[in-house]
Short mmCIF file of C-alpha atoms in Angstrom, two decimals:
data_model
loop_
_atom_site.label_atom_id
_atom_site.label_comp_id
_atom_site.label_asym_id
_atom_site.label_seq_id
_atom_site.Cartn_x
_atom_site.Cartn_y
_atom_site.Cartn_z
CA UNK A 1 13.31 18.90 -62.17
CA UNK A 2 16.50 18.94 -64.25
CA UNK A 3 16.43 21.47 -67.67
CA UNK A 4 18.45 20.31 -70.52
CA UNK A 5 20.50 22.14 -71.79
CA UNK A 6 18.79 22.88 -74.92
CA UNK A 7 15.69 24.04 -73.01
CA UNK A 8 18.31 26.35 -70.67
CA UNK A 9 19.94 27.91 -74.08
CA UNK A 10 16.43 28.31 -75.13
CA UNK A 11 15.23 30.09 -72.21
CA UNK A 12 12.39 27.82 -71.39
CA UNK A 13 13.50 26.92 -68.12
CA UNK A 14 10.13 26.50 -66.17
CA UNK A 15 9.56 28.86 -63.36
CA UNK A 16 6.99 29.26 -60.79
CA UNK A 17 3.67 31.73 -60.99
CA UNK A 18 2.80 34.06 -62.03
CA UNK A 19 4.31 34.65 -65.57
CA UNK A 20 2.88 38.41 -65.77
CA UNK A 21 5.28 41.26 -65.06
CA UNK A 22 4.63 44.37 -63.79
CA UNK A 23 6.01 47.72 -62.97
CA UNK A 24 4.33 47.77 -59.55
CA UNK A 25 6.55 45.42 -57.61
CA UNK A 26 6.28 44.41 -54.12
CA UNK A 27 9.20 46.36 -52.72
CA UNK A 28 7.78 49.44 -54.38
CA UNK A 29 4.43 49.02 -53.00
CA UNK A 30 6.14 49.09 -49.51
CA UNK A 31 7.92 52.42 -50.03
CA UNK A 32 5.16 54.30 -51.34
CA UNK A 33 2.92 53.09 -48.19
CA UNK A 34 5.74 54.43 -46.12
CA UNK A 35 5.94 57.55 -47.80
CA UNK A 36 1.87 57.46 -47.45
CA UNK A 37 2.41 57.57 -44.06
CA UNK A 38 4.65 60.31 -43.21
CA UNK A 39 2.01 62.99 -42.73
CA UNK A 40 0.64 60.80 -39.63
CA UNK A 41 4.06 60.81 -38.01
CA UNK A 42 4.67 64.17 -38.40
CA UNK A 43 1.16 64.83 -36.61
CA UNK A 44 1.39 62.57 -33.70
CA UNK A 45 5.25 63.92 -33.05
CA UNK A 46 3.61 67.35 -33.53
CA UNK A 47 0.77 66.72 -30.76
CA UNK A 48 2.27 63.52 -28.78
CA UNK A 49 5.74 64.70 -29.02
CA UNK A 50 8.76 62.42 -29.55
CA UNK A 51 7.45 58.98 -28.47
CA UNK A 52 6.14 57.82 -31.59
CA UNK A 53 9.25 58.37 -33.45
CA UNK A 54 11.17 56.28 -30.59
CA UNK A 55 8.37 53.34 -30.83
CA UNK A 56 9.32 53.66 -34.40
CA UNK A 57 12.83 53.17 -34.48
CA UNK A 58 12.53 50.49 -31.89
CA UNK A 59 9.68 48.32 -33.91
CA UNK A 60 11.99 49.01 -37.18
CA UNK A 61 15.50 47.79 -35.65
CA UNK A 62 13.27 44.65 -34.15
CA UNK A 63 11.69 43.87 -37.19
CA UNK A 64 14.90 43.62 -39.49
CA UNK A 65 16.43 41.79 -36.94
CA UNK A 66 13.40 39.41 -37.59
CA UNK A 67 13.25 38.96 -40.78
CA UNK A 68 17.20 38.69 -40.84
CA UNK A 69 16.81 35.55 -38.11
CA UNK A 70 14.21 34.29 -40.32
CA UNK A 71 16.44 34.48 -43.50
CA UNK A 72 19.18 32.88 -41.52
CA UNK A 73 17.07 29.81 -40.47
CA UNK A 74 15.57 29.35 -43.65
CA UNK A 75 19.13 29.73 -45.86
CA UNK A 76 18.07 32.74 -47.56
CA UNK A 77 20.19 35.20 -48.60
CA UNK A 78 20.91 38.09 -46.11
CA UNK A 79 21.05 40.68 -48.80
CA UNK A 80 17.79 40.24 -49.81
CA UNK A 81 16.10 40.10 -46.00
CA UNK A 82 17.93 43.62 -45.82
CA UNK A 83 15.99 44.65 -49.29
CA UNK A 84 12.76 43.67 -48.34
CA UNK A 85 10.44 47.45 -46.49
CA UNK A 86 7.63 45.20 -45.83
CA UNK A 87 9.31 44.69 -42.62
CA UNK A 88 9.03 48.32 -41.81
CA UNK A 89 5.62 48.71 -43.36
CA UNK A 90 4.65 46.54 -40.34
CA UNK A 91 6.77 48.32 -37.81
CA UNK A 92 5.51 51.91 -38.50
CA UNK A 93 1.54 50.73 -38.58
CA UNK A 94 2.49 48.94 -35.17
CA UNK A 95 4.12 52.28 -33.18
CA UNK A 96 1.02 54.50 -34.65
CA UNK A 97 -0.76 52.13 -32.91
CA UNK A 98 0.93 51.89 -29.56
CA UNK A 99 1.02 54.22 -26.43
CA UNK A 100 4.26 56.87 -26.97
CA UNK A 101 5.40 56.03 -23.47
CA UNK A 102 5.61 52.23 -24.37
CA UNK A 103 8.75 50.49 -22.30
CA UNK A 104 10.93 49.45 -24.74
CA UNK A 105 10.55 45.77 -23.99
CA UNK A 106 6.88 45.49 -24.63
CA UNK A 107 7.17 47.47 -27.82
CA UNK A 108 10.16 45.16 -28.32
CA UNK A 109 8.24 41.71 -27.40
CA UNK A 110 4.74 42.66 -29.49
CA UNK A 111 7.02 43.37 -33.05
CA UNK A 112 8.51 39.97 -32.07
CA UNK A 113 5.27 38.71 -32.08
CA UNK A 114 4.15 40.56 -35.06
CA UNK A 115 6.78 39.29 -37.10
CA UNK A 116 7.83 35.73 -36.05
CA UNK A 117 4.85 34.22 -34.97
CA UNK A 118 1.99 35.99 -37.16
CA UNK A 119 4.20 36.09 -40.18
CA UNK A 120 7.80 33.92 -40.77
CA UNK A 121 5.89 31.05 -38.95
CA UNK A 122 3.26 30.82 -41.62
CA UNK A 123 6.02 31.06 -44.61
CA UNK A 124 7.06 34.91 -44.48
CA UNK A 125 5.89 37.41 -46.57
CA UNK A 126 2.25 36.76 -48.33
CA UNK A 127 1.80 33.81 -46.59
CA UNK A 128 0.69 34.95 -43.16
CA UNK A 129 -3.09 34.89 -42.87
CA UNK A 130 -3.71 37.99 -39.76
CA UNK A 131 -2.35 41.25 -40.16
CA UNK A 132 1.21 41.57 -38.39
CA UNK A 133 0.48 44.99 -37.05
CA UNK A 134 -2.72 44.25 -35.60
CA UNK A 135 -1.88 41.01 -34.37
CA UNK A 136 0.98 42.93 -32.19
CA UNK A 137 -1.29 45.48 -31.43
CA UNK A 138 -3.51 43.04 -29.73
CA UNK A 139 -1.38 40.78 -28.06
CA UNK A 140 0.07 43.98 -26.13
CA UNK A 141 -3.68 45.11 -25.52
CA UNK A 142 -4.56 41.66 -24.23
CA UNK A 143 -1.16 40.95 -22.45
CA UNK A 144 -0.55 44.32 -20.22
CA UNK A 145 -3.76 46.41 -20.60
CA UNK A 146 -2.51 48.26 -17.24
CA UNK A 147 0.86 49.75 -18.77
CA UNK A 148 -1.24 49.79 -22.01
CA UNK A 149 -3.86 52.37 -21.38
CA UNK A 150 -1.44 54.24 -18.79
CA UNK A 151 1.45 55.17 -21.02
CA UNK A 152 -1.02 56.88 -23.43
CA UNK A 153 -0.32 60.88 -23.12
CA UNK A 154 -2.74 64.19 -23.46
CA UNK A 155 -2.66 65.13 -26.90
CA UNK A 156 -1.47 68.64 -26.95
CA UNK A 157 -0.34 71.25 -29.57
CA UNK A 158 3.34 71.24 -29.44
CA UNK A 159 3.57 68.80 -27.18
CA UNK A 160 7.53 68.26 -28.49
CA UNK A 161 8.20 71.05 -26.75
CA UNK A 162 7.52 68.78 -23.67
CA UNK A 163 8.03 65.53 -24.42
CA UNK A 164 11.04 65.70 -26.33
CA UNK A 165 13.69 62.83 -27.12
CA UNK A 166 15.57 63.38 -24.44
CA UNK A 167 12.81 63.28 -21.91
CA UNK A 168 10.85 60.47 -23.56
CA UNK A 169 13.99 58.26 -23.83
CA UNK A 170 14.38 58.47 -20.22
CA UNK A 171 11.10 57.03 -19.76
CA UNK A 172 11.54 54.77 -22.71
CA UNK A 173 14.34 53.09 -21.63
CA UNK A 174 15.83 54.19 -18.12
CA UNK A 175 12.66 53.33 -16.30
CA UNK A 176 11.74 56.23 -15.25
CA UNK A 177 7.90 56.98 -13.54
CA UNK A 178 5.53 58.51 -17.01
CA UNK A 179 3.90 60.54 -14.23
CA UNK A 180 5.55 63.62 -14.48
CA UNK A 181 5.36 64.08 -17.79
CA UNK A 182 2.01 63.57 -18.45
CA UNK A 183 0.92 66.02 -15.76
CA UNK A 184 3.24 68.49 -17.81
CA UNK A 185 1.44 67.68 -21.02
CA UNK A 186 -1.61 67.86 -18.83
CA UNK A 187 -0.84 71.33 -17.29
CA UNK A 188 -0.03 72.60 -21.02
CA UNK A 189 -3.16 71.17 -22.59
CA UNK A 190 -5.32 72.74 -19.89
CA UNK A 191 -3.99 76.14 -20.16
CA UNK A 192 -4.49 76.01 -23.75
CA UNK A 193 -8.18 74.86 -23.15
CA UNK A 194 -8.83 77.31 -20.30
CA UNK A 195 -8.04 80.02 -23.23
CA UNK A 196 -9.47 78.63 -26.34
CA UNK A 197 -12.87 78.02 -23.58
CA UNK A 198 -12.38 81.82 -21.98
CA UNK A 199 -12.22 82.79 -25.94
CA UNK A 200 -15.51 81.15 -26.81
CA UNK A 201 -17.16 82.26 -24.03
CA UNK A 202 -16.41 85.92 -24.72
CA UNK A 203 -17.78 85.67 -28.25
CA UNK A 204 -20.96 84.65 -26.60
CA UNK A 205 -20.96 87.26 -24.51
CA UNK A 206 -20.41 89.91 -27.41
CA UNK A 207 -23.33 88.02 -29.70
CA UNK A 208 -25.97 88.54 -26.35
CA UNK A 209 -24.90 91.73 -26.58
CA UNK A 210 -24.81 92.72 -29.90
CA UNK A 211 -27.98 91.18 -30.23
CA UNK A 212 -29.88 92.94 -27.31
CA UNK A 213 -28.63 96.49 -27.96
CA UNK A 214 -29.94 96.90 -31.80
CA UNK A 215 -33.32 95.16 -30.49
CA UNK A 216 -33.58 97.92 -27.76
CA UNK A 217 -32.80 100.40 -30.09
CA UNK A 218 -35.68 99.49 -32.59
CA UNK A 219 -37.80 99.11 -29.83
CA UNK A 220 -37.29 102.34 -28.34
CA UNK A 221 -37.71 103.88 -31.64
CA UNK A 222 -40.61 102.09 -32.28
CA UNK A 223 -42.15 103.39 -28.99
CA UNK A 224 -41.31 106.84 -29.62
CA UNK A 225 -44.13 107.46 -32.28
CA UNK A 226 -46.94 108.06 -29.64
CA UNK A 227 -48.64 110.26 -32.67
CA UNK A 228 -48.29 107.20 -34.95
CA UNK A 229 -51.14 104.40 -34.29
CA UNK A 230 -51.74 102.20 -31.74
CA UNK A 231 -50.07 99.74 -33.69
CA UNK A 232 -47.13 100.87 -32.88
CA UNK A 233 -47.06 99.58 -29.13
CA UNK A 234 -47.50 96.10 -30.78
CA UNK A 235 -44.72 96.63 -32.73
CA UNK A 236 -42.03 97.99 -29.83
CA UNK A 237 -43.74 94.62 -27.90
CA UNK A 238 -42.67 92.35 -31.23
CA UNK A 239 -39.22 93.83 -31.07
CA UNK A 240 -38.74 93.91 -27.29
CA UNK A 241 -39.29 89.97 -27.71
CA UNK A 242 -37.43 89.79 -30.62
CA UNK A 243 -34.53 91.01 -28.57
CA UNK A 244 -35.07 88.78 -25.84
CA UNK A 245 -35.21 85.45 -27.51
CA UNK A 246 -32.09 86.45 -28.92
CA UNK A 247 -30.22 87.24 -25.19
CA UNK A 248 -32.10 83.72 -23.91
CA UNK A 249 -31.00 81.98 -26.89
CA UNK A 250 -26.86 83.04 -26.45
CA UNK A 251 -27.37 82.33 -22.90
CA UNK A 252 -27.80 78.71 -23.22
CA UNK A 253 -24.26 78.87 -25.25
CA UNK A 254 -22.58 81.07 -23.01
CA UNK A 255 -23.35 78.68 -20.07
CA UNK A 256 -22.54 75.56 -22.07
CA UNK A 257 -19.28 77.40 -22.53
CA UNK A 258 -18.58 77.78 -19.20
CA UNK A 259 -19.82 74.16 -18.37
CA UNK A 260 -17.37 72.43 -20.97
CA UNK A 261 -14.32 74.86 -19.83
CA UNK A 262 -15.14 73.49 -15.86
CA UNK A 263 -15.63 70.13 -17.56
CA UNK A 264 -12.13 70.29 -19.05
CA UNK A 265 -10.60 70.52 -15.84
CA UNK A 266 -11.55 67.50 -14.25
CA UNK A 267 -10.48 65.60 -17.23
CA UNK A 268 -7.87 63.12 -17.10
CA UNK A 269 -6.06 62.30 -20.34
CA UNK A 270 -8.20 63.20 -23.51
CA UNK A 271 -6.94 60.55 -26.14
CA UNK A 272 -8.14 58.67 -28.91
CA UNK A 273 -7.87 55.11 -26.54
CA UNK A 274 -8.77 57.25 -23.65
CA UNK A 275 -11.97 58.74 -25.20
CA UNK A 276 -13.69 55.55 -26.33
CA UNK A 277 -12.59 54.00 -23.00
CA UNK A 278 -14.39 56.64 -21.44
CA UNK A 279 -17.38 56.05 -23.41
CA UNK A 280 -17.39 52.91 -22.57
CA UNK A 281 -18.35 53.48 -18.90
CA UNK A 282 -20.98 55.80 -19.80
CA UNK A 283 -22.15 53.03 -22.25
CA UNK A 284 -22.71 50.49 -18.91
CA UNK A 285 -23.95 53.30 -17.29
CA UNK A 286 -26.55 54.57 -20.05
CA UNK A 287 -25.77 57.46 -20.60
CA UNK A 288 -23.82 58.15 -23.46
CA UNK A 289 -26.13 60.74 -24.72
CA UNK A 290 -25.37 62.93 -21.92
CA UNK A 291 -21.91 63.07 -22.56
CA UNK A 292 -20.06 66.60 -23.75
CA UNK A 293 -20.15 66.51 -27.63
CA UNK A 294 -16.59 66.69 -29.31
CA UNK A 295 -15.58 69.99 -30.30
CA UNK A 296 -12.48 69.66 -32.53
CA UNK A 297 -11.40 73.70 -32.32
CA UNK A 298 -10.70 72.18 -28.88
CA UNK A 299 -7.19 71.54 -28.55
CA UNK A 300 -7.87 68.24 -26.73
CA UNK A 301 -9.35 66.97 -30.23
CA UNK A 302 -7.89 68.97 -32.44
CA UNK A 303 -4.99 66.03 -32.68
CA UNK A 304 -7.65 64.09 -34.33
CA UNK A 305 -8.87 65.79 -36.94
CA UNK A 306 -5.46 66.43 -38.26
CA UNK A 307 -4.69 62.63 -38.06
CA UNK A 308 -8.02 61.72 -39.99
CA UNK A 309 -6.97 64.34 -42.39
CA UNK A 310 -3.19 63.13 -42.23
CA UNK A 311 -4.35 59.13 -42.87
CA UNK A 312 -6.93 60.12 -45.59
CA UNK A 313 -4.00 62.15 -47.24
CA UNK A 314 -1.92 58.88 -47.32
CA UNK A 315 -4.88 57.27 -48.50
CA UNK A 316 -5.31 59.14 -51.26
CA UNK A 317 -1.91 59.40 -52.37
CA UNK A 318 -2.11 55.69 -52.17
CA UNK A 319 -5.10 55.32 -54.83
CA UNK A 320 -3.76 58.02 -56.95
CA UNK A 321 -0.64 55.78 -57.52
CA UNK A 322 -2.69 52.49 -58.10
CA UNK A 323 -1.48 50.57 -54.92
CA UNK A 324 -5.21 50.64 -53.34
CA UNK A 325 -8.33 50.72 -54.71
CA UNK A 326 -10.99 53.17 -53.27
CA UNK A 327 -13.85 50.77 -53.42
CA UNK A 328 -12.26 49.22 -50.23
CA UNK A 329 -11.64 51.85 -47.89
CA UNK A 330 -14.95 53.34 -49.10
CA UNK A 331 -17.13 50.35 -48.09
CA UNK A 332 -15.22 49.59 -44.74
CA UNK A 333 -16.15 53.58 -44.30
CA UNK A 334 -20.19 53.25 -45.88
CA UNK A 335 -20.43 50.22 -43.00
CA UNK A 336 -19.39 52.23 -39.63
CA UNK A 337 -21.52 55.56 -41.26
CA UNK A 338 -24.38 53.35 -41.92
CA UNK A 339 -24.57 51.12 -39.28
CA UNK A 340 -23.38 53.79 -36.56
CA UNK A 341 -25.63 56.35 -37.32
CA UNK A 342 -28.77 54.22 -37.12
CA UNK A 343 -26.97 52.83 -34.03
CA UNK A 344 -27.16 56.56 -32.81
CA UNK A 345 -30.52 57.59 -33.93
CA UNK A 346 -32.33 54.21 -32.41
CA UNK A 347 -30.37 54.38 -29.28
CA UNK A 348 -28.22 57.53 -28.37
CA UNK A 349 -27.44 56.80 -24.87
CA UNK A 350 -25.70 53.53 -25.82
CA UNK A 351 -23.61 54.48 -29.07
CA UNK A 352 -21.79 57.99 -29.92
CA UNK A 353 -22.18 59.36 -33.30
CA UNK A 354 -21.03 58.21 -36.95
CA UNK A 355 -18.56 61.11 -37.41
CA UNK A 356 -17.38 60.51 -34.05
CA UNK A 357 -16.91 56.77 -34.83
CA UNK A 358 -15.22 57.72 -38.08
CA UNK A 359 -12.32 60.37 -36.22
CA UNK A 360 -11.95 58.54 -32.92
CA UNK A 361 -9.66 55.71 -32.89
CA UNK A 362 -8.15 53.65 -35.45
CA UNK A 363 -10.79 54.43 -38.08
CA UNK A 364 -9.43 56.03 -40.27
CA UNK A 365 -6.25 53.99 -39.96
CA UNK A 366 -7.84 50.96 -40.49
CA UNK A 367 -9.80 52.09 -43.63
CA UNK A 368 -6.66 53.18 -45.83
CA UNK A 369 -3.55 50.90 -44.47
CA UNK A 370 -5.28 48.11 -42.89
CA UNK A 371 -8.75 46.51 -44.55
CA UNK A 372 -6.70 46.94 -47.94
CA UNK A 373 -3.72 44.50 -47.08
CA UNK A 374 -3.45 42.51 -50.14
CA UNK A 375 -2.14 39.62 -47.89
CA UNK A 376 -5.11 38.91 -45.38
CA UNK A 377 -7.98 40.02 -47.49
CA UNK A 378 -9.87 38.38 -50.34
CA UNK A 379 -8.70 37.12 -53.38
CA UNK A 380 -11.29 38.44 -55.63
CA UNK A 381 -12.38 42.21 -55.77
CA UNK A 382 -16.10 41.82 -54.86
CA UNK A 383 -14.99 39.84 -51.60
CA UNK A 384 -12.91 42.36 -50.56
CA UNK A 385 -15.52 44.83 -50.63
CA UNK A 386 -17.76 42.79 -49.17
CA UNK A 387 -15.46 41.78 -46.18
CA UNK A 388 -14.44 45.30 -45.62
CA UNK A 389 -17.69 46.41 -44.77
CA UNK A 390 -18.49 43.40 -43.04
CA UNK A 391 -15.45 44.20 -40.49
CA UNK A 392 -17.22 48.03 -40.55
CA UNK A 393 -20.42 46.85 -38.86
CA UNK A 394 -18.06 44.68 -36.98
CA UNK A 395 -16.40 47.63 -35.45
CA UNK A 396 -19.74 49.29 -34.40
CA UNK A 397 -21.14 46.32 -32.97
CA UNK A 398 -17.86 46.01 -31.06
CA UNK A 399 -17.77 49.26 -29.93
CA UNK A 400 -20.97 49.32 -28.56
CA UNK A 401 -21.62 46.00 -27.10
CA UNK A 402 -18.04 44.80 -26.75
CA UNK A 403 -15.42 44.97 -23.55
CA UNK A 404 -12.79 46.93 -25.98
CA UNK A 405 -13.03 50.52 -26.46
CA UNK A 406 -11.49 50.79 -29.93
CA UNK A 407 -12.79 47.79 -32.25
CA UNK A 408 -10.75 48.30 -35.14
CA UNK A 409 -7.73 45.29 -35.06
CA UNK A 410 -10.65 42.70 -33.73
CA UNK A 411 -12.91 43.42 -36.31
CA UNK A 412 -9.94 43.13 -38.57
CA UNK A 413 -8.70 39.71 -37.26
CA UNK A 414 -12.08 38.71 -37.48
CA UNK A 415 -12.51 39.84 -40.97
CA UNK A 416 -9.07 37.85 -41.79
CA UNK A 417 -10.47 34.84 -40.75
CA UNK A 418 -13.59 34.87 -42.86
CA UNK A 419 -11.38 36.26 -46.06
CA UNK A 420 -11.29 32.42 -47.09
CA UNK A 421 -15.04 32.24 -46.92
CA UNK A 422 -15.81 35.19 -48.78
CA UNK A 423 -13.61 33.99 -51.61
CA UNK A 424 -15.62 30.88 -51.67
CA UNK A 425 -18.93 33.26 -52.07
CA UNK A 426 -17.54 35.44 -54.31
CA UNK A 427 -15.78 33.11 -56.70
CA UNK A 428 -14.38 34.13 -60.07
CA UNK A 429 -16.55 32.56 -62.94
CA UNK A 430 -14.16 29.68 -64.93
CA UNK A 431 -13.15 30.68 -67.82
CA UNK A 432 -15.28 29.47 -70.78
CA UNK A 433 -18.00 28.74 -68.34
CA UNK A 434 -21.48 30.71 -68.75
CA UNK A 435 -20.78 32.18 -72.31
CA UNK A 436 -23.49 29.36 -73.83
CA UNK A 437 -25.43 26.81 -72.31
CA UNK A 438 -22.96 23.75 -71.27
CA UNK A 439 -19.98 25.78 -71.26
CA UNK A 440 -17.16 23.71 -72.49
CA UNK A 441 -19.03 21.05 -73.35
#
């Protein structure tokens, strides 16, 4: 459509939606998630060790790459393919998401994935209608479950110490067997368990004991007064039991300490992936109930209750500067609570707890940097609420009668494809319509 040149001295040259300007532009929505999600990286590096960072600068230098090939086939400027973070948006939620031991080539092949197919094939940017990072996340899942699951390492506090650079590049990219050093990471994570376990069961032993001597002592006192009445005997009896319940009740904790410490060492790898997967055979088997509770002083779990607390720190920062809204992640949350903890109370032995449903995995991930993609999810704000915790019972309903431990990126690709729908049933009213009877007529 030509302008003339009037209209172009003017300045009322027409130009595509939409007309509104605002501060909050796309590229700075991109750096303030990445800055959102610093926190997380510096926990996993902390307790995974160097891997993450290495899946990150691989799934960063592949992703530019893309969207510079996809710039160069459509005739876009080069420049502005350089300019654009969402790129690296999707390659940091993609390495928090995969194993730190990843060979390069898989972690090389699933941001490929992410960002070709899932997103420049459907127009680029805002046009893509599954989430990039879960979309890679999955195909690798799917693709080589094998190298998947075994290139996932123990957890451990300062695990960099271990698994630095040097030693994770070699495994990385030379080739080299993972074995070793996960049985390092192993052999450091069980010493610190066989001491935080021999700690815990010495403060039970000094609570049986601090309980039974002060009992004897009243007791003995209260026996002394033969001159006193007869009363008294009852009394010394009340106490003696008194003092008793309270030895048989630390016992109980003192042995359950000693069961979870021998427990610990027949573990294999104690990991976020690792721990649902394991739940998942007790599931089959019926018997989730009698698995060993989650204690996150344990330095085994411990990793994960930093990462919640690093990914709900993002999250916050993220509504605090107006590029989420907290309805969102709050719903997708309100659905795994709700529909996990009557999940757990009708049925133990076939679902673990809501707060373990809510730390394990990609919860917590999912609830601030993945549901609240402005991309995949409803147009209208009372579909995306909706939707989001629609893909929470999703999860739980995975999770407990699916074939994939952790539920999160199905439920979400799930959820993407019924974002249409929801917009459908949650339609903005036309303007002028419903203010008087007839609307515009």
């Amino acid at each position: 459509m030509q302008i003339s040149v009037q209209s172009a001295k003017q300045n009322l040259g027409i130009e595509p939606a939409p007309h509104l300007h605002c501060a909050m532009s796309t590229q700075k929505i991109m750096v303030l998630v990445l800055l959102s999600l610093v926190p997380a990286l510096g926990v996993f590096t902390y307790f995974f060790g160097a891997g993450t960072l290495i899946q990150f600068v691989l799934t960063a230098i592949t992703a530019l790459l893309c969207q510079l090939l996809a710039a160069l086939l459509r005739g876009r400027p080069l420049k502005r393919a350089l300019q654009d973070p969402s790129g690296l948006v999707t390659a940091l939620l993609l390495a928090l998401t995969l194993p730190p031991l990843m060979p390069w080539y898989f972690t090389v092949i699933g941001t490929v994935f992410a960002m070709i197919i899932v997103r420049e094939c459907f127009g680029g940017l805002g046009m893509n209608l599954f989430n990039p990072a879960m979309s890679g996340f999955i195909f690798l899942v799917v693709s080589v479950p094998g190298v998947f699951y075994n290139t996932w390492i123990t957890p451990t506090p300062n695990a960099l110490s271990i698994a630095s650079p040097s030693r994770v590049y070699e495994v990385v990219f030379t080739g080299a067997q993972p074995d070793d050093l996960i049985a390092e990471l192993k052999v450091l994570n069980r010493t610190q368990e066989e001491a935080y376990f021999a700690q815990q069961a010495q403060l039970a032993e000094q609570a049986a004991a601090q309980a039974e001597a002060p009992a004897e002592a009243q007791a003995a006192t209260a026996s002394g007064g033969t001159s006193e009445q007869a009363a008294a005997d009852g009394t010394a009896a009340d106490v003696a039991g008194q003092a008793e319940a309270a030895v048989s009740g630390a016992a109980p904790q003192l042995e359950s300490s000693l069961q979870i410490a021998e427990h610990a060492a027949s573990v294999d790898v104690l990991t976020g992936a690792t721990f649902l997967e394991s739940i998942k055979t007790a599931r089959k088997a019926g018997n989730v109930d009698e698995q060993l509770k989650l204690d996150f002083l344990n330095p085994s779990f411990t990793a994960y209750l930093w990462l919640a607390g690093a990914y709900a720190l993002g999250g916050i920062f993220l509504i605090a500067t107006h590029v989420i809204r907290f309805q969102v992640p709050l719903s997708f949350l309100v659905g795994i609570v709700a529909l996990g903890a009557l999940w757990h109370y009708l049925d133990p032995s076939m679902s673990i707890s809501a707060l373990e449903h809510v730390l394990m995995g990609g919860t917590m991930l999912g609830a601030f940097y993945i549901v609240t993609d402005p991309v995949t999810t409803c147009g209208t704000f009372k579909g995306r609420i909706l939707l989001s915790f629609f893909i929470g019972l999703l999860v739980i309903v995975i999770r407990v009668h699916g074939s994939y431990s952790d539920s999160v990126a199905f439920a979400v690709m799930l959820g993407n494809c019924m974002a249409p729908l929801m917009d459908v049933m949650t339609k903005r009213r036309p303007f002028g319509i419903g203010y008087r009877k007839g609307g515009l007529n």
